[in-house]
XYZ file of C-alpha atoms in Angstrom:
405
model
C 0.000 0.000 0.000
C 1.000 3.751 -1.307
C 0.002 5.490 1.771
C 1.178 8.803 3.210
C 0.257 9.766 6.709
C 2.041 12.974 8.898
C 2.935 12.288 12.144
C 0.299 13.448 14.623
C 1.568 12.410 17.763
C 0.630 15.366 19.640
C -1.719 16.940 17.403
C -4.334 18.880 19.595
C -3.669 18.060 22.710
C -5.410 21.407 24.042
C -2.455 22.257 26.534
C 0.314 22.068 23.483
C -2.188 24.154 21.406
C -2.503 26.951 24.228
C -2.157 30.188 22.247
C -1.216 31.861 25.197
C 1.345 35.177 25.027
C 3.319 36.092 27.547
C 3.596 35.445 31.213
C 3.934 37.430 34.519
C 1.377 37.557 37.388
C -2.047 38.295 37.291
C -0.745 41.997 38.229
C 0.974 42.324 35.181
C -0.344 43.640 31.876
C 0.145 40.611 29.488
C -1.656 39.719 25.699
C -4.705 37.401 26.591
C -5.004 33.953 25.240
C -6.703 32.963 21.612
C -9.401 31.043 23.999
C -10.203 34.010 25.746
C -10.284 36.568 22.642
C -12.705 34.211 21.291
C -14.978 34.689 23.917
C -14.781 38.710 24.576
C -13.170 40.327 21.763
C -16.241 42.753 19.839
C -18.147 42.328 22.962
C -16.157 44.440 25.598
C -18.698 47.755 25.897
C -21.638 45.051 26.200
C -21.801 45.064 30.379
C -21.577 48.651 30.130
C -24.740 49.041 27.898
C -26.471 46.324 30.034
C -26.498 43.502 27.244
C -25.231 40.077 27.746
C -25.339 39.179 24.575
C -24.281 41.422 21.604
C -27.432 42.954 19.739
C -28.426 42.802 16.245
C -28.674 45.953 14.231
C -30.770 45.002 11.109
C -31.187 48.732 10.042
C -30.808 49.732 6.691
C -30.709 53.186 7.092
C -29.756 55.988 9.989
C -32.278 59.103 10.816
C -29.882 62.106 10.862
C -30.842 65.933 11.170
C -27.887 67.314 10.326
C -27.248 66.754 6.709
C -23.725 68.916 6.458
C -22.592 66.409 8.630
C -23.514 63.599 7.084
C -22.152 64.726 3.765
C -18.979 65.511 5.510
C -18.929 61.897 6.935
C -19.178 60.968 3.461
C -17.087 62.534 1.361
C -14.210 61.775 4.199
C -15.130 57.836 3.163
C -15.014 58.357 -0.448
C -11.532 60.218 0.032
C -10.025 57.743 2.560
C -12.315 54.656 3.206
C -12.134 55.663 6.901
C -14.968 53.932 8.873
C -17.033 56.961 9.385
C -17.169 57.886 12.704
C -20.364 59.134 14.828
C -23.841 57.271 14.402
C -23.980 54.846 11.324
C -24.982 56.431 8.468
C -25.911 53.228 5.255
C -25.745 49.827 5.468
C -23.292 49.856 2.373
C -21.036 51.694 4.820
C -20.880 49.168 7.371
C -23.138 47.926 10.270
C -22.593 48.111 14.000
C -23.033 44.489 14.374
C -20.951 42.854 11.309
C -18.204 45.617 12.918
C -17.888 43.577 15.739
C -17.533 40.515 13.787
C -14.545 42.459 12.169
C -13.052 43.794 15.328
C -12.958 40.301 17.108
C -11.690 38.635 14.002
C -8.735 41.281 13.166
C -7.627 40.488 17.190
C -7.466 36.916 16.273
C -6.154 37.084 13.327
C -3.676 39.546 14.894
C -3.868 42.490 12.310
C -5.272 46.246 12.524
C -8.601 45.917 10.647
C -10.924 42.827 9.389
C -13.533 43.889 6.615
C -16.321 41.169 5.898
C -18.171 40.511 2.759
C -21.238 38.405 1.588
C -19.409 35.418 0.918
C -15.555 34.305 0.473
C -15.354 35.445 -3.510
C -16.642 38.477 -2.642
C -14.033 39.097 -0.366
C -11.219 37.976 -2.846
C -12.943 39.973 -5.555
C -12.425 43.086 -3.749
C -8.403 42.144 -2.837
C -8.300 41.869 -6.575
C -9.857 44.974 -7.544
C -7.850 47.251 -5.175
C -5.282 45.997 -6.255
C -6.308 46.723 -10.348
C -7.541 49.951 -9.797
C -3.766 50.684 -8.920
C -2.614 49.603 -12.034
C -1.679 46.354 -10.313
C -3.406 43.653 -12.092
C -0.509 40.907 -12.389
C -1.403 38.123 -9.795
C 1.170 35.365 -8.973
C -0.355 32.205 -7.487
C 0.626 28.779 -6.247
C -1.659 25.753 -6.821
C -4.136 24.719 -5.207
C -6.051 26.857 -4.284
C -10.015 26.245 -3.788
C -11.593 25.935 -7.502
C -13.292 29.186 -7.674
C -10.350 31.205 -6.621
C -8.576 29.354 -9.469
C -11.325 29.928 -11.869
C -11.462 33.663 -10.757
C -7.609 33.893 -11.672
C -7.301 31.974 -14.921
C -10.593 33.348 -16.277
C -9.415 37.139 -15.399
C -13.360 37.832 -15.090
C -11.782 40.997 -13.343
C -9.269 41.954 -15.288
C -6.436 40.074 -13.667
C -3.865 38.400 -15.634
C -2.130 34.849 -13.295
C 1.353 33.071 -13.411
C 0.758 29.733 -12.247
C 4.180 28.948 -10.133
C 5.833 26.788 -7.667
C 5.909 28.114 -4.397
C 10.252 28.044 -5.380
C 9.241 30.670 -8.540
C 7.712 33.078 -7.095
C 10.717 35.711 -6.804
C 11.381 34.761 -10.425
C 7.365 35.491 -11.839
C 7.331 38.496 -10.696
C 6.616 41.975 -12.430
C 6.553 45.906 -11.984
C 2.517 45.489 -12.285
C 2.109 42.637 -10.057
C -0.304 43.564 -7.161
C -0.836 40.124 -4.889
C 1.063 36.972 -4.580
C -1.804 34.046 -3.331
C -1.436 31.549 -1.613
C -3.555 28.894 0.724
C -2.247 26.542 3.509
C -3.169 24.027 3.839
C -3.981 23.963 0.412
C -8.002 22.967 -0.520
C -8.094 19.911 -1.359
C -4.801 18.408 -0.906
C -3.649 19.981 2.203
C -0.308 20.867 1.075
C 1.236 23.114 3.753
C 3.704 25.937 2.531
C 6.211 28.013 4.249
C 4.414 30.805 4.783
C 7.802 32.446 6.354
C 9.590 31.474 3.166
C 7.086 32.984 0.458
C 6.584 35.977 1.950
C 10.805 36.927 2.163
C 10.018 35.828 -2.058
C 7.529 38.282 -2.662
C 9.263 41.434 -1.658
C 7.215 44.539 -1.400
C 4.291 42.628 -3.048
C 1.476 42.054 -0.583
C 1.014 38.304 0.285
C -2.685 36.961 0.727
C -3.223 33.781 2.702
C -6.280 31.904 2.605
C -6.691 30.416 6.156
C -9.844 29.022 5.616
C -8.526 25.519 6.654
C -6.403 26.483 9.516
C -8.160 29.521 10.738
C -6.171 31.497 13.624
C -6.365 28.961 15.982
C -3.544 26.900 14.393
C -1.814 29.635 12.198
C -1.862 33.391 11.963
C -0.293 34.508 8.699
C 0.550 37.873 9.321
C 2.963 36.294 11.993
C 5.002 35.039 8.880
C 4.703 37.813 7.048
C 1.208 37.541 4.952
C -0.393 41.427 4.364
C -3.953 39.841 3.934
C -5.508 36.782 5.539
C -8.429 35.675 3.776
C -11.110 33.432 5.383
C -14.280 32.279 3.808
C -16.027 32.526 7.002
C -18.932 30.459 6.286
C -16.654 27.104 7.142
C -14.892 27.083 10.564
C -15.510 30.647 11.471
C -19.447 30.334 11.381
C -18.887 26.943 12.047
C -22.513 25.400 11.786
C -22.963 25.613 8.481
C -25.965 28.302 8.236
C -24.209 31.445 7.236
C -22.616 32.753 4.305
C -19.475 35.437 4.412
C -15.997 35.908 3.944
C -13.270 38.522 5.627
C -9.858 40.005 4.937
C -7.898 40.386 8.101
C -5.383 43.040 6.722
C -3.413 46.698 7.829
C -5.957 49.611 8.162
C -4.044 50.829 5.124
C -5.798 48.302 2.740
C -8.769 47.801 4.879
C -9.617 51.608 3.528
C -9.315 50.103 -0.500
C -11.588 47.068 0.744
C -14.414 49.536 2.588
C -14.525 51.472 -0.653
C -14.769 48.419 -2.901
C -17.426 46.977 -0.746
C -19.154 50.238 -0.808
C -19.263 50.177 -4.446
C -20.004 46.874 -5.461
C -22.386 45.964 -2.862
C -20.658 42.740 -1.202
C -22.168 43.457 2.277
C -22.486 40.683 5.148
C -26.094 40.790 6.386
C -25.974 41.429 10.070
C -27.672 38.248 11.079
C -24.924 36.643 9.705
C -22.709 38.729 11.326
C -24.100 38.121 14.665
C -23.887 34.534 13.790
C -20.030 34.651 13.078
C -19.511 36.625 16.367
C -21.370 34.146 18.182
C -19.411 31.190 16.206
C -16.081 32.789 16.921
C -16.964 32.025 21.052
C -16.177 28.412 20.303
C -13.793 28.503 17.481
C -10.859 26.755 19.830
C -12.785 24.486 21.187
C -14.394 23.391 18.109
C -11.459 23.087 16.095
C -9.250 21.326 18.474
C -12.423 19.201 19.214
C -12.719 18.177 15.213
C -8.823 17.906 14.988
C -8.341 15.055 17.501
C -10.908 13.567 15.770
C -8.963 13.764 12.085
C -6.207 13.160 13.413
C -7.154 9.203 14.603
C -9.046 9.008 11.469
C -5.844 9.921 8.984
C -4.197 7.162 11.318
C -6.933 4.433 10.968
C -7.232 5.571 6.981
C -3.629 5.272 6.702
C -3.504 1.326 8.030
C -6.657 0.461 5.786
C -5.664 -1.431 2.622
C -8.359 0.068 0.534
C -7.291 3.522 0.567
C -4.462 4.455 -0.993
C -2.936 7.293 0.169
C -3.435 9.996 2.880
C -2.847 13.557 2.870
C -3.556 15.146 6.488
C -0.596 18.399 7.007
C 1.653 18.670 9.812
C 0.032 21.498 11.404
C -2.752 19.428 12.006
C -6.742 20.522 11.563
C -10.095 19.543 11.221
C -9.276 18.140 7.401
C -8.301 14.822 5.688
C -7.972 14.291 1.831
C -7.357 10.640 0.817
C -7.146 8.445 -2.056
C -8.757 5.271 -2.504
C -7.859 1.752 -5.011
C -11.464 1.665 -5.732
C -14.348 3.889 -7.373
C -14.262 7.407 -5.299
C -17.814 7.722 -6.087
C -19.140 4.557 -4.329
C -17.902 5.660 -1.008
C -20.106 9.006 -1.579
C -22.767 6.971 -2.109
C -22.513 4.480 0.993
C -21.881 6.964 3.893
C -25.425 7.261 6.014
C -24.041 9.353 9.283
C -21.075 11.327 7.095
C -22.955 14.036 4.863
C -22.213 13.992 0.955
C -22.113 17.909 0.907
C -19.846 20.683 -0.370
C -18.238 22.764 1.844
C -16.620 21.962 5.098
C -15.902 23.459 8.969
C -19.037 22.786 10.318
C -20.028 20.684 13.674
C -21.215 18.050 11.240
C -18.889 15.513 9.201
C -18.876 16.624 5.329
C -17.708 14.205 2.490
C -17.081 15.068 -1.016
C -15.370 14.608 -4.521
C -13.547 17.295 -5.392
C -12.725 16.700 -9.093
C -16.975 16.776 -9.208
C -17.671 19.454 -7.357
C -15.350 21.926 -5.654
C -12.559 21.682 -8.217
C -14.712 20.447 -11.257
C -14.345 24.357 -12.736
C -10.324 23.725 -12.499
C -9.451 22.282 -16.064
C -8.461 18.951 -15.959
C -4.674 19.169 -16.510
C -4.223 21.388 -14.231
C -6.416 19.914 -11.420
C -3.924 16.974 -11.747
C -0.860 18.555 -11.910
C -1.828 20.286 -8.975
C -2.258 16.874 -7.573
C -5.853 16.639 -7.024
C -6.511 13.277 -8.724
C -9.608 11.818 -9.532
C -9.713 9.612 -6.468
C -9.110 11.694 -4.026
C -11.614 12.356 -1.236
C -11.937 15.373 0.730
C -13.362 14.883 4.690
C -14.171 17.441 6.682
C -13.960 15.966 10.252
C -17.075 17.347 12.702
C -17.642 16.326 16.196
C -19.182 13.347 16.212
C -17.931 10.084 18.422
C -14.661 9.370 16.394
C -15.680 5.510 16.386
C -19.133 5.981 14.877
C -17.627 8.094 11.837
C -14.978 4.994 11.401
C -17.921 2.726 11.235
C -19.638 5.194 8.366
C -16.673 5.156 6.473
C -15.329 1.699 7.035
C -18.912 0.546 5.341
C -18.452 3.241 2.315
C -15.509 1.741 2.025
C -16.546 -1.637 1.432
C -18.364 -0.442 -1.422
C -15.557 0.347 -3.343
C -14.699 -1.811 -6.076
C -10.894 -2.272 -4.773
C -12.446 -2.986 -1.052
């Protein structure tokens, strides 16, 4: 048997994972911990209005009698894309409650500003057009990368032009109008882990975006390594229960006033519902991802001993998801699971199965899907919560299915 499997000794074992900075006595001003950010950060004025839990603003519009002002207000956004300060004015402009969505993820994610959209394209639509409207339009990218990013890039539906390149290339690919270097680790599907460290020393003065989606900040923060921009689609592990939509760049304030603008203009707003939903999903982020990681973890072990699966790809840094290959027909185990869920999408509390080459990265053409080594066998899990022995029973029956089981 051809099987790969990462060594995951101590993979989440919630002490080792403690994101703790600092020490000192309880007397001594010190960064709090990840787990405790989680929980408070967006919500610290809430004792102080009398609220326990953080309220939802679903207004569309702000009553305002003094109309100088408010014009003021926002030609200062048009200049600078400055949140506007005083009373909200639009919901184009931003919402009290998706701002605290932004605030709490820009302190995980350890940057200045966080600016959330309507879903994860929109968010890496606007990146992209920022970046173009400076001229800037060259993107260099590394594969994978989820299969609508890629399609986004190679189709330049927004005017970008992409060099495809090996993380090793990059310095070499790139040009006086390049505007972003991309990136994601661990890559979607494969989980290919890259050093972040490494490519961002490559790229200069051009700003490096990270897609985190699969690690989120409770196992990686990019901008410690250099990243400018840390994208997320937030409706996976962020929102983590699969009934929201959104995406976020965690980024400088500097580009965070390009993103507002964009967002103004275009129209990619987060609902606030949902952003009171990622607020509230951000609360058990750490718990829910170390929670889903033990669980992958013993299942990349158990798939890795199993003769009908040929190959496992589960990264170093450890997570929430698996990718594996198996001898027989891919498609069979899709049909057979009954407590596993043949869905798109992944991070939820809930296991997710799925076929990539069929779905996620069907729009990725063919050659490049498996050069990028996303084969037509491979199986993408996205481990939830559930009793790690009754998800090996669901997939130890799928796999019987299989004509190589």
């Amino acid at each position: 048997m051809d099987s790969v499997v990462y060594d995951t000794a101590d993979a989440y074992d919630a002490d080792a994972r403690d994101d703790r900075r600092g020490t000192g006595s309880a007397s001594v001003a010190r960064p709090r911990a990840l787990a405790t950010e989680a929980v408070h950060a967006g919500r610290e004025d809430l004792a102080a209005l009398g609220l326990h839990a953080a309220p939802i603003d679903l207004s569309t519009t702000y009553p305002s009698y003094d109309s100088r002002g408010e014009a003021a207000r926002i030609d200062a956004f048009a200049a600078e894309g400055a949140e506007p300060e005083g009373p909200p004015v639009y919901g184009r402009l931003g919402n009290p409650t998706v701002a605290r969505f932004e605030t709490a993820l820009a302190r995980l994610e350890g940057t200045e500003s966080a600016v959330a959209f309507a879903s994860g394209m929109a968010a890496l639509s606007a990146v992209l057009l920022v970046r173009n409207a400076m001229g800037l339009r060259h993107v260099v990218a590394a594969r994978p990368l989820y299969g609508c990013s890629d399609h986004l890039l190679t189709a330049g539906l927004l005017g970008s032009e992409v060099t495809w390149v090996d993380p090793a290339g990059i310095a070499d690919a790139l040009r006086p109008d390049t505007g972003l270097v991309m990136v994601e680790s661990p890559a979607n599907p494969t989980l290919a882990e890259l050093d972040l460290r490494a490519v961002a020393h490559a790229c200069g003065s051009v700003p490096l975006l990270a897609d985190n989606t699969f690690a989120t900040p409770v196992l990686q923060r990019p901008v410690e390594q250099g990243a400018r921009l840390v994208l997320h689609s937030a409706t996976k592990y962020l929102g983590g229960h699969g009934d929201v939509m959104a995406g976020v760049v965690a980024c400088d304030e500097e580009f965070a006033r390009g993103l507002r603008q964009v967002r103004f203009a275009t129209g990619g707003v987060l609902h606030p519902l949902a952003g009171y939903l990622l607020l509230r999903g951000l609360s058990t982020l750490p718990v829910r991802v170390r929670a889903a990681s033990s669980n992958a973890a013993e299942l990349a072990r158990r798939l890795a001993d199993d003769p009908r699966v040929a190959r496992v790809h589960y990264p170093r840094i450890g997570g929430a998801m698996i990718a594996f290959e198996v001898h027989g027909d891919p498609h069979d185990v899709i049909a057979g699971v009954r407590l596993i869920t043949p869905a798109v999408s992944l991070g939820s509390v809930d296991s997710l199965i799925q076929h990539p080459a069929s779905i996620s990265h069907r729009i990725v053409p063919t050659e490049d899907r498996h050069d990028a080594g996303v084969s037509d066998r491979l199986l993408r899990l996205s481990v939830g919560l559930e009793d790690v022995d009754d998800l090996w029973s669901d997939l130890d029956g799928a796999l019987g299915f299989t004509s190589g089981g």
